[in-house]
Amino acid sequence: MIHRDTILLQTEFPGKDKAISTAAAAIRDGELVAFPTETVYGLGANVYDEAAVLRIFEAKGRPADNPLIVHVASIEQASELVMELPESFHVLAEKYLPGPLTLVMKRNAAVLDCVTAGLETVAVRMPDHAVALQLIKDAGVPIAAPSANISGIASPVTAAQAYNDLNGKVYAVLDGGPSSVGIESTVLDLSSDEAMLLRPGMISKEELEATLGKTVNVADDQDAKPRSPGMKYVHYAPTVPLVLFLAQVDLRTKLVAEIGLYLEKGKKVALIGPDSFEDLGAASFYSFGSGSAVEYARHLYSALRYFSAEDIDILLCPGIEETGPGLAVMNRLRKASSRIIGP
Ligand code: TXA
Ligand code: MG
């Protein structure tokens, strides 16, 4: 379905309820709507409408074997989708939901194959965003939604970024302001007895282990970045090549030297990183504020979208420690980078 003009629905007072009910009606009618969450913007459809769900894959250019997350507004709605809610779900829900945590459980017959890519499990998430929760409630159905980007590039964290990617491909973009977290939810598989981290996020492995009182295993492909430069597995790709420096003692010195090398070759270098790195001599700088993992996450995707190949030849980024939420930030940075410089 081609929509020549995607509608941008603002949710500022006093038009908020009207904007959300318009978006909800569109979802019920089988349309696609991009909507805000606290992590990143989602590209939503009625989970029970097969034609609409299939159009999500088409709009994003997403392979059909990559399952979608189902967004719910209540625990009761989550229970509509699964065989049963395991005890570990309740323990985690009590502490983190609504919030940036997606839980994978055994699905029931109500869930369409196209949503789960034929898997016996379904990923369920309750976003911590008032506009998203009201949208799901008004729609009256759970909303299947991947991130609202074109496949391969950074997820959108503002309505403008979602609009940029999806104009002409969706009925509407619902604007709920910038996403506060900035990277996608933690994905945890609860479908077997051992809890398995499928994607790191701001709710960290360590935190989940403390809450569950047991070890959380990490899926293998987690931080594995294919070594081949073949660009076969493209994720979060900026339009300018990104060089990532892993956390190391002489990070500043190494960055200054690297910037110097590019300058000698007449290349325009941009640096993305904490304020304390602003003075290293790069032609352009994008701030990650204090440089905490929370600030890195909040600014990362906008930074990756900010620079264009017309203005900048190379992007450099200092990495952070890969523990707690730092693991999630570094997971995205590793996947976005074309070169990684270790200690
Ligand atoms: O923060 C988020 O999770 C955002 C917002 C919009 O909620 N959504 C998001 O969706 O990041 P997406 O489609 O970009 O990423 C979903 C991830 C994929 O890695 C997918 O393979 C995995 O979740 N996933 C979905 N269903 C699954 C399942 N049944 N089993 C294992 N992994 C699943
Ligand atoms: Mg995505």
mmCIF file with all atom_site columns, N, CA, C and O in Angstrom, residues 200-231:
data_model
loop_
_atom_site.group_PDB
_atom_site.id
_atom_site.type_symbol
_atom_site.label_atom_id
_atom_site.label_alt_id
_atom_site.label_comp_id
_atom_site.label_asym_id
_atom_site.label_entity_id
_atom_site.label_seq_id
_atom_site.pdbx_PDB_ins_code
_atom_site.Cartn_x
_atom_site.Cartn_y
_atom_site.Cartn_z
_atom_site.occupancy
_atom_site.B_iso_or_equiv
_atom_site.pdbx_formal_charge
_atom_site.auth_seq_id
_atom_site.auth_comp_id
_atom_site.auth_asym_id
_atom_site.auth_atom_id
_atom_site.pdbx_PDB_model_num
ATOM 1   N N  . PRO A 1 200 ? 21.531 -7.752  24.396 1.00 0.00 ? 200 PRO A N  1
ATOM 2   C CA . PRO A 1 200 ? 21.747 -6.935  25.588 1.00 0.00 ? 200 PRO A CA 1
ATOM 3   C C  . PRO A 1 200 ? 21.048 -5.584  25.445 1.00 0.00 ? 200 PRO A C  1
ATOM 4   O O  . PRO A 1 200 ? 20.872 -5.094  24.333 1.00 0.00 ? 200 PRO A O  1
ATOM 5   N N  . GLY A 1 201 ? 20.644 -4.998  26.564 1.00 0.00 ? 201 GLY A N  1
ATOM 6   C CA . GLY A 1 201 ? 19.982 -3.682  26.555 1.00 0.00 ? 201 GLY A CA 1
ATOM 7   C C  . GLY A 1 201 ? 20.278 -2.975  27.859 1.00 0.00 ? 201 GLY A C  1
ATOM 8   O O  . GLY A 1 201 ? 21.159 -3.398  28.618 1.00 0.00 ? 201 GLY A O  1
ATOM 9   N N  . MET A 1 202 ? 19.544 -1.899  28.123 1.00 0.00 ? 202 MET A N  1
ATOM 10  C CA . MET A 1 202 ? 19.841 -1.100  29.314 1.00 0.00 ? 202 MET A CA 1
ATOM 11  C C  . MET A 1 202 ? 19.581 -1.870  30.603 1.00 0.00 ? 202 MET A C  1
ATOM 12  O O  . MET A 1 202 ? 20.190 -1.584  31.631 1.00 0.00 ? 202 MET A O  1
ATOM 13  N N  . ILE A 1 203 ? 18.641 -2.802  30.599 1.00 0.00 ? 203 ILE A N  1
ATOM 14  C CA . ILE A 1 203 ? 18.484 -3.684  31.757 1.00 0.00 ? 203 ILE A CA 1
ATOM 15  C C  . ILE A 1 203 ? 19.512 -4.796  31.549 1.00 0.00 ? 203 ILE A C  1
ATOM 16  O O  . ILE A 1 203 ? 19.398 -5.609  30.645 1.00 0.00 ? 203 ILE A O  1
ATOM 17  N N  . SER A 1 204 ? 20.552 -4.765  32.383 1.00 0.00 ? 204 SER A N  1
ATOM 18  C CA . SER A 1 204 ? 21.745 -5.566  32.106 1.00 0.00 ? 204 SER A CA 1
ATOM 19  C C  . SER A 1 204 ? 21.616 -7.013  32.567 1.00 0.00 ? 204 SER A C  1
ATOM 20  O O  . SER A 1 204 ? 20.768 -7.362  33.392 1.00 0.00 ? 204 SER A O  1
ATOM 21  N N  . LYS A 1 205 ? 22.496 -7.831  32.038 1.00 0.00 ? 205 LYS A N  1
ATOM 22  C CA . LYS A 1 205 ? 22.611 -9.243  32.423 1.00 0.00 ? 205 LYS A CA 1
ATOM 23  C C  . LYS A 1 205 ? 22.796 -9.358  33.940 1.00 0.00 ? 205 LYS A C  1
ATOM 24  O O  . LYS A 1 205 ? 22.116 -10.148 34.591 1.00 0.00 ? 205 LYS A O  1
ATOM 25  N N  . GLU A 1 206 ? 23.690 -8.549  34.487 1.00 0.00 ? 206 GLU A N  1
ATOM 26  C CA . GLU A 1 206 ? 23.988 -8.598  35.922 1.00 0.00 ? 206 GLU A CA 1
ATOM 27  C C  . GLU A 1 206 ? 22.726 -8.307  36.739 1.00 0.00 ? 206 GLU A C  1
ATOM 28  O O  . GLU A 1 206 ? 22.438 -8.966  37.740 1.00 0.00 ? 206 GLU A O  1
ATOM 29  N N  . GLU A 1 207 ? 21.965 -7.282  36.283 1.00 0.00 ? 207 GLU A N  1
ATOM 30  C CA . GLU A 1 207 ? 20.752 -6.898  36.991 1.00 0.00 ? 207 GLU A CA 1
ATOM 31  C C  . GLU A 1 207 ? 19.710 -8.021  36.931 1.00 0.00 ? 207 GLU A C  1
ATOM 32  O O  . GLU A 1 207 ? 19.057 -8.338  37.920 1.00 0.00 ? 207 GLU A O  1
ATOM 33  N N  . LEU A 1 208 ? 19.569 -8.631  35.751 1.00 0.00 ? 208 LEU A N  1
ATOM 34  C CA . LEU A 1 208 ? 18.601 -9.715  35.581 1.00 0.00 ? 208 LEU A CA 1
ATOM 35  C C  . LEU A 1 208 ? 18.985 -10.908 36.453 1.00 0.00 ? 208 LEU A C  1
ATOM 36  O O  . LEU A 1 208 ? 18.110 -11.550 37.069 1.00 0.00 ? 208 LEU A O  1
ATOM 37  N N  . GLU A 1 209 ? 20.265 -11.200 36.527 1.00 0.00 ? 209 GLU A N  1
ATOM 38  C CA . GLU A 1 209 ? 20.726 -12.320 37.361 1.00 0.00 ? 209 GLU A CA 1
ATOM 39  C C  . GLU A 1 209 ? 20.412 -12.061 38.828 1.00 0.00 ? 209 GLU A C  1
ATOM 40  O O  . GLU A 1 209 ? 19.944 -12.949 39.543 1.00 0.00 ? 209 GLU A O  1
ATOM 41  N N  . ALA A 1 210 ? 20.619 -10.829 39.268 1.00 0.00 ? 210 ALA A N  1
ATOM 42  C CA . ALA A 1 210 ? 20.325 -10.489 40.662 1.00 0.00 ? 210 ALA A CA 1
ATOM 43  C C  . ALA A 1 210 ? 18.833 -10.636 40.946 1.00 0.00 ? 210 ALA A C  1
ATOM 44  O O  . ALA A 1 210 ? 18.424 -11.164 41.982 1.00 0.00 ? 210 ALA A O  1
ATOM 45  N N  . THR A 1 211 ? 17.998 -10.193 40.009 1.00 0.00 ? 211 THR A N  1
ATOM 46  C CA . THR A 1 211 ? 16.550 -10.255 40.213 1.00 0.00 ? 211 THR A CA 1
ATOM 47  C C  . THR A 1 211 ? 16.036 -11.691 40.162 1.00 0.00 ? 211 THR A C  1
ATOM 48  O O  . THR A 1 211 ? 15.189 -12.088 40.968 1.00 0.00 ? 211 THR A O  1
ATOM 49  N N  . LEU A 1 212 ? 16.566 -12.479 39.212 1.00 0.00 ? 212 LEU A N  1
ATOM 50  C CA . LEU A 1 212 ? 16.090 -13.860 39.063 1.00 0.00 ? 212 LEU A CA 1
ATOM 51  C C  . LEU A 1 212 ? 16.746 -14.807 40.077 1.00 0.00 ? 212 LEU A C  1
ATOM 52  O O  . LEU A 1 212 ? 16.246 -15.906 40.323 1.00 0.00 ? 212 LEU A O  1
ATOM 53  N N  . GLY A 1 213 ? 17.875 -14.385 40.623 1.00 0.00 ? 213 GLY A N  1
ATOM 54  C CA . GLY A 1 213 ? 18.613 -15.237 41.554 1.00 0.00 ? 213 GLY A CA 1
ATOM 55  C C  . GLY A 1 213 ? 19.214 -16.452 40.865 1.00 0.00 ? 213 GLY A C  1
ATOM 56  O O  . GLY A 1 213 ? 19.364 -17.517 41.467 1.00 0.00 ? 213 GLY A O  1
ATOM 57  N N  . LYS A 1 214 ? 19.531 -16.304 39.573 1.00 0.00 ? 214 LYS A N  1
ATOM 58  C CA . LYS A 1 214 ? 20.210 -17.399 38.861 1.00 0.00 ? 214 LYS A CA 1
ATOM 59  C C  . LYS A 1 214 ? 21.015 -16.848 37.689 1.00 0.00 ? 214 LYS A C  1
ATOM 60  O O  . LYS A 1 214 ? 20.854 -15.683 37.302 1.00 0.00 ? 214 LYS A O  1
ATOM 61  N N  . THR A 1 215 ? 21.860 -17.701 37.140 1.00 0.00 ? 215 THR A N  1
ATOM 62  C CA . THR A 1 215 ? 22.713 -17.294 36.028 1.00 0.00 ? 215 THR A CA 1
ATOM 63  C C  . THR A 1 215 ? 21.885 -17.061 34.771 1.00 0.00 ? 215 THR A C  1
ATOM 64  O O  . THR A 1 215 ? 20.949 -17.810 34.475 1.00 0.00 ? 215 THR A O  1
ATOM 65  N N  . VAL A 1 216 ? 22.225 -16.006 34.051 1.00 0.00 ? 216 VAL A N  1
ATOM 66  C CA . VAL A 1 216 ? 21.642 -15.763 32.741 1.00 0.00 ? 216 VAL A CA 1
ATOM 67  C C  . VAL A 1 216 ? 22.725 -16.078 31.709 1.00 0.00 ? 216 VAL A C  1
ATOM 68  O O  . VAL A 1 216 ? 23.817 -15.517 31.752 1.00 0.00 ? 216 VAL A O  1
ATOM 69  N N  . ASN A 1 217 ? 22.441 -17.007 30.823 1.00 0.00 ? 217 ASN A N  1
ATOM 70  C CA . ASN A 1 217 ? 23.421 -17.356 29.782 1.00 0.00 ? 217 ASN A CA 1
ATOM 71  C C  . ASN A 1 217 ? 23.317 -16.378 28.627 1.00 0.00 ? 217 ASN A C  1
ATOM 72  O O  . ASN A 1 217 ? 22.268 -15.783 28.403 1.00 0.00 ? 217 ASN A O  1
ATOM 73  N N  . VAL A 1 218 ? 24.400 -16.239 27.901 1.00 0.00 ? 218 VAL A N  1
ATOM 74  C CA . VAL A 1 218 ? 24.420 -15.288 26.796 1.00 0.00 ? 218 VAL A CA 1
ATOM 75  C C  . VAL A 1 218 ? 24.471 -16.051 25.480 1.00 0.00 ? 218 VAL A C  1
ATOM 76  O O  . VAL A 1 218 ? 25.324 -16.925 25.306 1.00 0.00 ? 218 VAL A O  1
ATOM 77  N N  . ALA A 1 219 ? 23.548 -15.744 24.563 1.00 0.00 ? 219 ALA A N  1
ATOM 78  C CA . ALA A 1 219 ? 23.550 -16.407 23.253 1.00 0.00 ? 219 ALA A CA 1
ATOM 79  C C  . ALA A 1 219 ? 24.852 -16.101 22.529 1.00 0.00 ? 219 ALA A C  1
ATOM 80  O O  . ALA A 1 219 ? 25.346 -14.981 22.585 1.00 0.00 ? 219 ALA A O  1
ATOM 81  N N  . ASP A 1 220 ? 25.404 -17.099 21.877 1.00 0.00 ? 220 ASP A N  1
ATOM 82  C CA . ASP A 1 220 ? 26.716 -17.019 21.217 1.00 0.00 ? 220 ASP A CA 1
ATOM 83  C C  . ASP A 1 220 ? 26.952 -15.840 20.295 1.00 0.00 ? 220 ASP A C  1
ATOM 84  O O  . ASP A 1 220 ? 27.962 -15.177 20.360 1.00 0.00 ? 220 ASP A O  1
ATOM 85  N N  . ASP A 1 221 ? 25.988 -15.625 19.422 1.00 0.00 ? 221 ASP A N  1
ATOM 86  C CA . ASP A 1 221 ? 26.214 -14.638 18.350 1.00 0.00 ? 221 ASP A CA 1
ATOM 87  C C  . ASP A 1 221 ? 26.191 -13.199 18.852 1.00 0.00 ? 221 ASP A C  1
ATOM 88  O O  . ASP A 1 221 ? 26.325 -12.262 18.089 1.00 0.00 ? 221 ASP A O  1
ATOM 89  N N  . GLN A 1 222 ? 25.990 -13.071 20.174 1.00 0.00 ? 222 GLN A N  1
ATOM 90  C CA . GLN A 1 222 ? 25.909 -11.779 20.846 1.00 0.00 ? 222 GLN A CA 1
ATOM 91  C C  . GLN A 1 222 ? 26.848 -10.689 20.336 1.00 0.00 ? 222 GLN A C  1
ATOM 92  O O  . GLN A 1 222 ? 26.446 -9.797  19.632 1.00 0.00 ? 222 GLN A O  1
ATOM 93  N N  . ASP A 1 223 ? 28.118 -10.817 20.713 1.00 0.00 ? 223 ASP A N  1
ATOM 94  C CA . ASP A 1 223 ? 29.039 -9.743  20.348 1.00 0.00 ? 223 ASP A CA 1
ATOM 95  C C  . ASP A 1 223 ? 29.972 -10.157 19.217 1.00 0.00 ? 223 ASP A C  1
ATOM 96  O O  . ASP A 1 223 ? 30.947 -9.512  18.922 1.00 0.00 ? 223 ASP A O  1
ATOM 97  N N  . ALA A 1 224 ? 29.622 -11.268 18.595 1.00 0.00 ? 224 ALA A N  1
ATOM 98  C CA . ALA A 1 224 ? 30.447 -11.715 17.472 1.00 0.00 ? 224 ALA A CA 1
ATOM 99  C C  . ALA A 1 224 ? 30.193 -10.787 16.292 1.00 0.00 ? 224 ALA A C  1
ATOM 100 O O  . ALA A 1 224 ? 29.090 -10.712 15.792 1.00 0.00 ? 224 ALA A O  1
ATOM 101 N N  . LYS A 1 225 ? 31.188 -10.069 15.893 1.00 0.00 ? 225 LYS A N  1
ATOM 102 C CA . LYS A 1 225 ? 31.054 -9.267  14.684 1.00 0.00 ? 225 LYS A CA 1
ATOM 103 C C  . LYS A 1 225 ? 31.788 -10.026 13.581 1.00 0.00 ? 225 LYS A C  1
ATOM 104 O O  . LYS A 1 225 ? 32.948 -10.376 13.744 1.00 0.00 ? 225 LYS A O  1
ATOM 105 N N  . PRO A 1 226 ? 31.098 -10.319 12.482 1.00 0.00 ? 226 PRO A N  1
ATOM 106 C CA . PRO A 1 226 ? 31.780 -11.056 11.432 1.00 0.00 ? 226 PRO A CA 1
ATOM 107 C C  . PRO A 1 226 ? 33.066 -10.324 11.053 1.00 0.00 ? 226 PRO A C  1
ATOM 108 O O  . PRO A 1 226 ? 33.068 -9.128  10.853 1.00 0.00 ? 226 PRO A O  1
ATOM 109 N N  . ARG A 1 227 ? 34.160 -11.073 10.971 1.00 0.00 ? 227 ARG A N  1
ATOM 110 C CA . ARG A 1 227 ? 35.465 -10.467 10.703 1.00 0.00 ? 227 ARG A CA 1
ATOM 111 C C  . ARG A 1 227 ? 35.586 -10.003 9.264  1.00 0.00 ? 227 ARG A C  1
ATOM 112 O O  . ARG A 1 227 ? 36.304 -9.060  8.968  1.00 0.00 ? 227 ARG A O  1
ATOM 113 N N  . SER A 1 228 ? 34.892 -10.702 8.387  1.00 0.00 ? 228 SER A N  1
ATOM 114 C CA . SER A 1 228 ? 35.037 -10.373 6.969  1.00 0.00 ? 228 SER A CA 1
ATOM 115 C C  . SER A 1 228 ? 34.458 -8.990  6.700  1.00 0.00 ? 228 SER A C  1
ATOM 116 O O  . SER A 1 228 ? 33.431 -8.615  7.237  1.00 0.00 ? 228 SER A O  1
ATOM 117 N N  . PRO A 1 229 ? 35.135 -8.217  5.869  1.00 0.00 ? 229 PRO A N  1
ATOM 118 C CA . PRO A 1 229 ? 34.625 -6.884  5.563  1.00 0.00 ? 229 PRO A CA 1
ATOM 119 C C  . PRO A 1 229 ? 33.498 -6.936  4.526  1.00 0.00 ? 229 PRO A C  1
ATOM 120 O O  . PRO A 1 229 ? 33.096 -5.921  3.990  1.00 0.00 ? 229 PRO A O  1
ATOM 121 N N  . GLY A 1 230 ? 33.020 -8.129  4.261  1.00 0.00 ? 230 GLY A N  1
ATOM 122 C CA . GLY A 1 230 ? 32.023 -8.308  3.213  1.00 0.00 ? 230 GLY A CA 1
ATOM 123 C C  . GLY A 1 230 ? 30.710 -7.599  3.449  1.00 0.00 ? 230 GLY A C  1
ATOM 124 O O  . GLY A 1 230 ? 29.855 -7.584  2.587  1.00 0.00 ? 230 GLY A O  1
ATOM 125 N N  . MET A 1 231 ? 30.555 -7.023  4.646  1.00 0.00 ? 231 MET A N  1
ATOM 126 C CA . MET A 1 231 ? 29.337 -6.265  4.942  1.00 0.00 ? 231 MET A CA 1
ATOM 127 C C  . MET A 1 231 ? 28.084 -7.134  4.784  1.00 0.00 ? 231 MET A C  1
ATOM 128 O O  . MET A 1 231 ? 27.028 -6.652  4.439  1.00 0.00 ? 231 MET A O  1
#
